[in-house]
Amino acid sequence: MEENKLINVWYDMHIHTCLSSCGRRENSVVNVIKKCVENGLNLISITDHNTSLHYDTVEKLKNKYPIEIIYGIEVTTYDGFHTLFYFETLDKLKDFSSYIDQNIDHTVLNEYDPQIITDEFDNEIEVLDYKINQNVRCSYKELAQQARQRDGLIILAHVNRGGSGILHFYDDITSFDFDAIEISKNGNYELDIEIIKKDLFEKYPYLQEYKKVYNSDGHELRRIHGKFYNIKLKELSFKGFKEWLKN
């Protein structure tokens, strides 16, 4: 397709709500979506840790705002690094999320900020007492297989982050099944992403061959991206995003 026929898409595919214990209370579903629209974004994903429980609320809101929302989740692997998974339908996301839920320990209680489920009006529906963000009991290979069985997409989250990025655990990730890597500013919001990329590729030259995305990992409304990073898609949809990732 000719370049001028592609859609210019401003995106942020890694955003947390107040359901993640690291997310601020202000990050209710409705507030996140409104902020994304206000910031001029076209394509987003809400990716709470190890759960899709906020997507029932997302469903009630997604057609009320001029923005495309792709079903997503961030999973903490057995090793401890984080990975983003995306699905075309809510059923596929929920099915995958159910698999994740079966592989976390519900007896481990949350010790951090409350994990709050909100409705479309910003009311609190439920507070979960067990710790959502914990290492799952299945291997990364099993996670990837489960995602692929549901036609899921896989992006390794903030690969350059110590403690929760895959490069903290493995220098060579060429044997892993994934579609792209996410490069993060890791809290250094004023730092030029090109400097971060330069340093990263000097240490890991082979990473230059992979598709790259740049998301906010927003835990606060003010950290959600504006028109910072864009991609060119044939259509504004999961299908369009998938085709961009795969090509």
mmCIF file of C-alpha atoms in Angstrom:
data_model
loop_
_atom_site.group_PDB
_atom_site.id
_atom_site.type_symbol
_atom_site.label_atom_id
_atom_site.label_comp_id
_atom_site.label_asym_id
_atom_site.label_seq_id
_atom_site.Cartn_x
_atom_site.Cartn_y
_atom_site.Cartn_z
ATOM 1 C CA MET A 1 0.000 0.000 0.000
ATOM 2 C CA GLU A 2 1.236 3.481 -0.794
ATOM 3 C CA GLU A 3 2.568 5.520 2.116
ATOM 4 C CA ASN A 4 -0.101 8.208 1.721
ATOM 5 C CA LYS A 5 -2.832 5.615 2.113
ATOM 6 C CA LEU A 6 -1.607 4.463 5.488
ATOM 7 C CA ILE A 7 -3.159 5.794 8.684
ATOM 8 C CA ASN A 8 -0.926 7.813 10.997
ATOM 9 C CA VAL A 9 -1.566 6.403 14.488
ATOM 10 C CA TRP A 10 -0.480 7.892 17.812
ATOM 11 C CA TYR A 11 -0.305 5.069 20.332
ATOM 12 C CA ASP A 12 0.327 3.976 23.903
ATOM 13 C CA MET A 13 -0.035 0.237 24.301
ATOM 14 C CA HIS A 14 1.012 -0.135 27.938
ATOM 15 C CA ILE A 15 -1.204 1.638 30.462
ATOM 16 C CA HIS A 16 -2.191 0.593 33.984
ATOM 17 C CA THR A 17 -5.362 1.302 35.920
ATOM 18 C CA CYS A 18 -5.974 1.403 39.659
ATOM 19 C CA LEU A 19 -6.496 -2.347 39.499
ATOM 20 C CA SER A 20 -2.713 -2.702 39.351
ATOM 21 C CA SER A 21 -1.304 -2.060 42.826
ATOM 22 C CA CYS A 22 1.290 0.222 41.244
ATOM 23 C CA GLY A 23 -1.449 2.295 39.583
ATOM 24 C CA ARG A 24 -2.810 5.467 41.160
ATOM 25 C CA ARG A 25 -6.464 5.646 42.261
ATOM 26 C CA GLU A 26 -6.983 8.394 39.666
ATOM 27 C CA ASN A 27 -6.316 5.776 36.984
ATOM 28 C CA SER A 28 -9.850 4.446 36.830
ATOM 29 C CA VAL A 29 -10.872 3.058 33.453
ATOM 30 C CA VAL A 30 -12.964 6.073 32.504
ATOM 31 C CA ASN A 31 -10.266 8.524 33.576
ATOM 32 C CA VAL A 32 -7.598 6.661 31.603
ATOM 33 C CA ILE A 33 -9.679 6.599 28.435
ATOM 34 C CA LYS A 34 -10.601 10.266 28.763
ATOM 35 C CA LYS A 35 -6.950 11.195 29.300
ATOM 36 C CA CYS A 36 -5.873 9.222 26.240
ATOM 37 C CA VAL A 37 -8.477 10.987 24.094
ATOM 38 C CA GLU A 38 -7.449 14.343 25.560
ATOM 39 C CA ASN A 39 -3.823 13.560 24.711
ATOM 40 C CA GLY A 40 -4.697 12.895 21.071
ATOM 41 C CA LEU A 41 -4.015 9.169 21.060
ATOM 42 C CA ASN A 42 -5.666 6.905 18.477
ATOM 43 C CA LEU A 43 -4.676 3.447 19.707
ATOM 44 C CA ILE A 44 -4.222 2.222 23.284
ATOM 45 C CA SER A 45 -4.264 -0.859 25.452
ATOM 46 C CA ILE A 46 -4.988 -1.193 29.146
ATOM 47 C CA THR A 47 -2.521 -3.752 30.452
ATOM 48 C CA ASP A 48 -2.997 -4.467 34.123
ATOM 49 C CA HIS A 49 -0.764 -6.974 35.858
ATOM 50 C CA ASN A 50 -1.897 -10.589 35.464
ATOM 51 C CA THR A 51 -5.595 -9.756 35.100
ATOM 52 C CA SER A 52 -8.241 -8.601 32.638
ATOM 53 C CA LEU A 53 -10.889 -7.856 35.283
ATOM 54 C CA HIS A 54 -11.202 -4.211 34.242
ATOM 55 C CA TYR A 55 -12.203 -5.072 30.693
ATOM 56 C CA ASP A 56 -15.880 -5.467 31.563
ATOM 57 C CA THR A 57 -15.798 -1.751 32.322
ATOM 58 C CA VAL A 58 -13.739 -1.047 29.204
ATOM 59 C CA GLU A 59 -16.421 -2.725 27.105
ATOM 60 C CA LYS A 60 -19.058 -0.352 28.420
ATOM 61 C CA LEU A 61 -16.947 2.671 27.481
ATOM 62 C CA LYS A 62 -14.950 1.801 24.385
ATOM 63 C CA ASN A 63 -17.624 2.788 21.849
ATOM 64 C CA LYS A 64 -18.351 6.093 23.591
ATOM 65 C CA TYR A 65 -14.959 7.613 22.799
ATOM 66 C CA PRO A 66 -13.081 8.187 19.511
ATOM 67 C CA ILE A 67 -10.249 5.805 20.273
ATOM 68 C CA GLU A 68 -9.351 2.206 19.428
ATOM 69 C CA ILE A 69 -8.684 -0.049 22.417
ATOM 70 C CA ILE A 70 -6.906 -3.358 21.925
ATOM 71 C CA TYR A 71 -7.396 -6.059 24.564
ATOM 72 C CA GLY A 72 -4.196 -6.483 26.566
ATOM 73 C CA ILE A 73 -2.560 -7.744 29.729
ATOM 74 C CA GLU A 74 0.915 -7.547 31.294
ATOM 75 C CA VAL A 75 2.137 -10.815 32.762
ATOM 76 C CA THR A 76 4.948 -11.286 35.262
ATOM 77 C CA THR A 77 6.713 -14.443 34.143
ATOM 78 C CA TYR A 78 8.056 -17.237 36.315
ATOM 79 C CA ASP A 79 11.549 -15.722 35.990
ATOM 80 C CA GLY A 80 10.263 -12.282 36.941
ATOM 81 C CA PHE A 81 10.420 -10.325 33.695
ATOM 82 C CA HIS A 82 7.287 -8.664 32.328
ATOM 83 C CA THR A 83 5.619 -9.406 29.013
ATOM 84 C CA LEU A 84 2.717 -7.759 27.182
ATOM 85 C CA PHE A 85 0.082 -9.891 25.462
ATOM 86 C CA TYR A 86 -2.634 -8.621 23.097
ATOM 87 C CA PHE A 87 -5.737 -10.315 21.711
ATOM 88 C CA GLU A 88 -8.313 -9.572 19.042
ATOM 89 C CA THR A 89 -11.390 -10.404 21.115
ATOM 90 C CA LEU A 90 -12.450 -10.047 24.717
ATOM 91 C CA ASP A 91 -13.201 -13.760 24.918
ATOM 92 C CA LYS A 92 -9.634 -14.631 23.940
ATOM 93 C CA LEU A 93 -8.205 -12.188 26.454
ATOM 94 C CA LYS A 94 -10.455 -13.480 29.228
ATOM 95 C CA ASP A 95 -9.597 -17.069 28.386
ATOM 96 C CA PHE A 96 -5.874 -16.284 28.553
ATOM 97 C CA SER A 97 -6.367 -14.250 31.737
ATOM 98 C CA SER A 98 -8.182 -17.196 33.311
ATOM 99 C CA TYR A 99 -5.153 -19.367 32.548
ATOM 100 C CA ILE A 100 -2.924 -16.772 34.233
ATOM 101 C CA ASP A 101 -5.240 -16.592 37.247
ATOM 102 C CA GLN A 102 -4.972 -20.353 37.689
ATOM 103 C CA ASN A 103 -1.201 -19.978 37.854
ATOM 104 C CA ILE A 104 -0.917 -17.377 40.609
ATOM 105 C CA ASP A 105 -1.181 -17.901 44.362
ATOM 106 C CA HIS A 106 -4.362 -16.331 45.738
ATOM 107 C CA THR A 107 -3.167 -16.826 49.306
ATOM 108 C CA VAL A 108 -0.461 -14.172 48.827
ATOM 109 C CA LEU A 109 -2.014 -10.937 50.069
ATOM 110 C CA ASN A 110 -1.467 -7.535 48.505
ATOM 111 C CA GLU A 111 0.794 -5.300 50.607
ATOM 112 C CA TYR A 112 0.812 -2.268 48.347
ATOM 113 C CA ASP A 113 -1.785 0.257 47.154
ATOM 114 C CA PRO A 114 -5.364 -1.081 46.920
ATOM 115 C CA GLN A 115 -6.223 -3.044 43.778
ATOM 116 C CA ILE A 116 -9.492 -1.377 42.841
ATOM 117 C CA ILE A 117 -12.034 -2.364 40.212
ATOM 118 C CA THR A 118 -14.069 0.628 39.038
ATOM 119 C CA ASP A 119 -17.197 0.941 36.924
ATOM 120 C CA GLU A 120 -17.838 3.255 33.976
ATOM 121 C CA PHE A 121 -18.785 6.081 36.367
ATOM 122 C CA ASP A 122 -15.564 5.859 38.423
ATOM 123 C CA ASN A 123 -17.331 4.133 41.319
ATOM 124 C CA GLU A 124 -15.424 1.445 43.224
ATOM 125 C CA ILE A 125 -16.936 -1.995 42.663
ATOM 126 C CA GLU A 126 -14.447 -4.229 44.434
ATOM 127 C CA VAL A 127 -11.018 -4.236 46.052
ATOM 128 C CA LEU A 128 -8.981 -7.398 45.504
ATOM 129 C CA ASP A 129 -7.064 -8.597 48.545
ATOM 130 C CA TYR A 130 -4.716 -11.106 46.903
ATOM 131 C CA LYS A 131 -1.544 -9.875 45.209
ATOM 132 C CA ILE A 132 -2.150 -9.696 41.477
ATOM 133 C CA ASN A 133 1.373 -8.775 40.412
ATOM 134 C CA GLN A 134 3.314 -11.896 41.252
ATOM 135 C CA ASN A 135 5.382 -14.347 39.252
ATOM 136 C CA VAL A 136 3.180 -16.893 37.514
ATOM 137 C CA ARG A 137 3.881 -20.569 38.046
ATOM 138 C CA CYS A 138 4.241 -21.490 34.371
ATOM 139 C CA SER A 139 7.270 -21.050 32.133
ATOM 140 C CA TYR A 140 7.585 -18.336 29.496
ATOM 141 C CA LYS A 141 7.422 -21.020 26.811
ATOM 142 C CA GLU A 142 4.065 -22.170 28.188
ATOM 143 C CA LEU A 143 2.800 -18.579 28.344
ATOM 144 C CA ALA A 144 3.787 -17.951 24.744
ATOM 145 C CA GLN A 145 2.159 -21.187 23.616
ATOM 146 C CA GLN A 146 -1.059 -20.293 25.414
ATOM 147 C CA ALA A 147 -1.058 -16.845 23.810
ATOM 148 C CA ARG A 148 -0.367 -18.185 20.312
ATOM 149 C CA GLN A 149 -3.177 -20.727 20.681
ATOM 150 C CA ARG A 150 -5.469 -17.705 21.044
ATOM 151 C CA ASP A 151 -3.793 -15.846 18.139
ATOM 152 C CA GLY A 152 -2.171 -13.444 20.580
ATOM 153 C CA LEU A 153 0.614 -10.946 20.012
ATOM 154 C CA ILE A 154 3.638 -10.797 22.311
ATOM 155 C CA ILE A 155 5.806 -7.799 23.194
ATOM 156 C CA LEU A 156 8.591 -8.069 25.745
ATOM 157 C CA ALA A 157 7.984 -5.209 28.182
ATOM 158 C CA HIS A 158 10.615 -2.564 29.056
ATOM 159 C CA VAL A 159 13.456 -4.889 28.079
ATOM 160 C CA ASN A 160 16.034 -2.378 29.308
ATOM 161 C CA ARG A 161 14.630 -2.099 32.852
ATOM 162 C CA GLY A 162 16.563 -3.658 35.697
ATOM 163 C CA GLY A 163 14.587 -6.183 37.736
ATOM 164 C CA SER A 164 11.587 -6.602 35.447
ATOM 165 C CA GLY A 165 12.986 -6.457 31.914
ATOM 166 C CA ILE A 166 14.065 -9.664 30.209
ATOM 167 C CA LEU A 167 17.626 -8.385 29.674
ATOM 168 C CA HIS A 168 18.042 -8.331 33.452
ATOM 169 C CA PHE A 169 17.806 -12.129 33.290
ATOM 170 C CA TYR A 170 19.056 -13.059 29.814
ATOM 171 C CA ASP A 171 21.681 -11.462 27.567
ATOM 172 C CA ASP A 172 20.559 -13.450 24.543
ATOM 173 C CA ILE A 173 16.803 -13.529 23.916
ATOM 174 C CA THR A 174 16.904 -14.800 20.336
ATOM 175 C CA SER A 175 15.403 -18.170 21.344
ATOM 176 C CA PHE A 176 12.275 -16.590 22.854
ATOM 177 C CA ASP A 177 8.990 -16.361 20.967
ATOM 178 C CA PHE A 178 7.885 -12.709 20.679
ATOM 179 C CA ASP A 179 6.874 -10.110 18.110
ATOM 180 C CA ALA A 180 8.559 -6.932 19.355
ATOM 181 C CA ILE A 181 10.468 -5.334 22.195
ATOM 182 C CA GLU A 182 9.384 -2.350 24.251
ATOM 183 C CA ILE A 183 12.110 0.174 25.054
ATOM 184 C CA SER A 184 11.440 2.272 28.129
ATOM 185 C CA LYS A 185 12.690 5.550 29.598
ATOM 186 C CA ASN A 186 12.414 3.877 33.012
ATOM 187 C CA GLY A 187 11.329 7.019 34.786
ATOM 188 C CA ASN A 188 13.872 9.293 33.082
ATOM 189 C CA TYR A 189 11.095 11.123 31.274
ATOM 190 C CA GLU A 190 13.248 14.021 30.084
ATOM 191 C CA LEU A 191 15.852 11.734 28.522
ATOM 192 C CA ASP A 192 15.902 11.443 24.733
ATOM 193 C CA ILE A 193 14.751 7.971 23.668
ATOM 194 C CA GLU A 194 17.410 8.026 20.937
ATOM 195 C CA ILE A 195 20.123 8.162 23.605
ATOM 196 C CA ILE A 196 18.547 5.205 25.391
ATOM 197 C CA LYS A 197 18.380 3.255 22.129
ATOM 198 C CA LYS A 198 21.991 4.065 21.293
ATOM 199 C CA ASP A 199 23.229 2.788 24.641
ATOM 200 C CA LEU A 200 21.029 -0.299 24.431
ATOM 201 C CA PHE A 201 22.114 -1.238 20.908
ATOM 202 C CA GLU A 202 25.775 -0.724 21.717
ATOM 203 C CA LYS A 203 25.433 -3.356 24.429
ATOM 204 C CA TYR A 204 23.017 -5.616 22.513
ATOM 205 C CA PRO A 205 23.553 -4.981 18.774
ATOM 206 C CA TYR A 206 21.280 -7.852 17.733
ATOM 207 C CA LEU A 207 18.222 -6.074 19.201
ATOM 208 C CA GLN A 208 18.277 -3.641 16.283
ATOM 209 C CA GLU A 209 16.764 -6.378 14.125
ATOM 210 C CA TYR A 210 13.541 -6.526 16.142
ATOM 211 C CA LYS A 211 10.410 -4.416 15.870
ATOM 212 C CA LYS A 212 10.383 -1.795 18.610
ATOM 213 C CA VAL A 213 7.608 0.025 20.467
ATOM 214 C CA TYR A 214 7.728 2.902 22.944
ATOM 215 C CA ASN A 215 4.963 3.012 25.532
ATOM 216 C CA SER A 216 4.395 4.960 28.733
ATOM 217 C CA ASP A 217 3.798 2.094 31.166
ATOM 218 C CA GLY A 218 1.600 4.789 32.681
ATOM 219 C CA HIS A 219 0.698 4.339 36.337
ATOM 220 C CA GLU A 220 -0.371 7.969 36.682
ATOM 221 C CA LEU A 221 -2.591 9.972 34.339
ATOM 222 C CA ARG A 222 0.152 12.536 33.787
ATOM 223 C CA ARG A 223 2.529 9.850 32.543
ATOM 224 C CA ILE A 224 0.266 8.543 29.774
ATOM 225 C CA HIS A 225 1.754 9.457 26.427
ATOM 226 C CA GLY A 226 0.538 12.260 24.244
ATOM 227 C CA LYS A 227 1.507 12.486 20.580
ATOM 228 C CA PHE A 228 4.996 11.141 21.253
ATOM 229 C CA TYR A 229 5.256 7.992 19.120
ATOM 230 C CA ASN A 230 3.386 7.040 15.982
ATOM 231 C CA ILE A 231 3.107 4.124 13.601
ATOM 232 C CA LYS A 232 1.584 3.764 10.131
ATOM 233 C CA LEU A 233 -1.242 1.232 9.875
ATOM 234 C CA LYS A 234 -3.441 0.039 7.039
ATOM 235 C CA GLU A 235 -6.391 0.115 9.411
ATOM 236 C CA LEU A 236 -6.982 1.195 12.991
ATOM 237 C CA SER A 237 -7.661 -2.210 14.517
ATOM 238 C CA PHE A 238 -6.059 -5.281 16.037
ATOM 239 C CA LYS A 239 -5.613 -6.597 12.520
ATOM 240 C CA GLY A 240 -3.815 -3.435 11.442
ATOM 241 C CA PHE A 241 -1.580 -3.478 14.525
ATOM 242 C CA LYS A 242 -0.803 -7.157 14.026
ATOM 243 C CA GLU A 243 0.145 -6.636 10.386
ATOM 244 C CA TRP A 244 2.460 -3.769 11.373
ATOM 245 C CA LEU A 245 4.115 -5.931 14.052
ATOM 246 C CA LYS A 246 4.603 -8.898 11.768
ATOM 247 C CA ASN A 247 5.994 -6.989 8.775
#
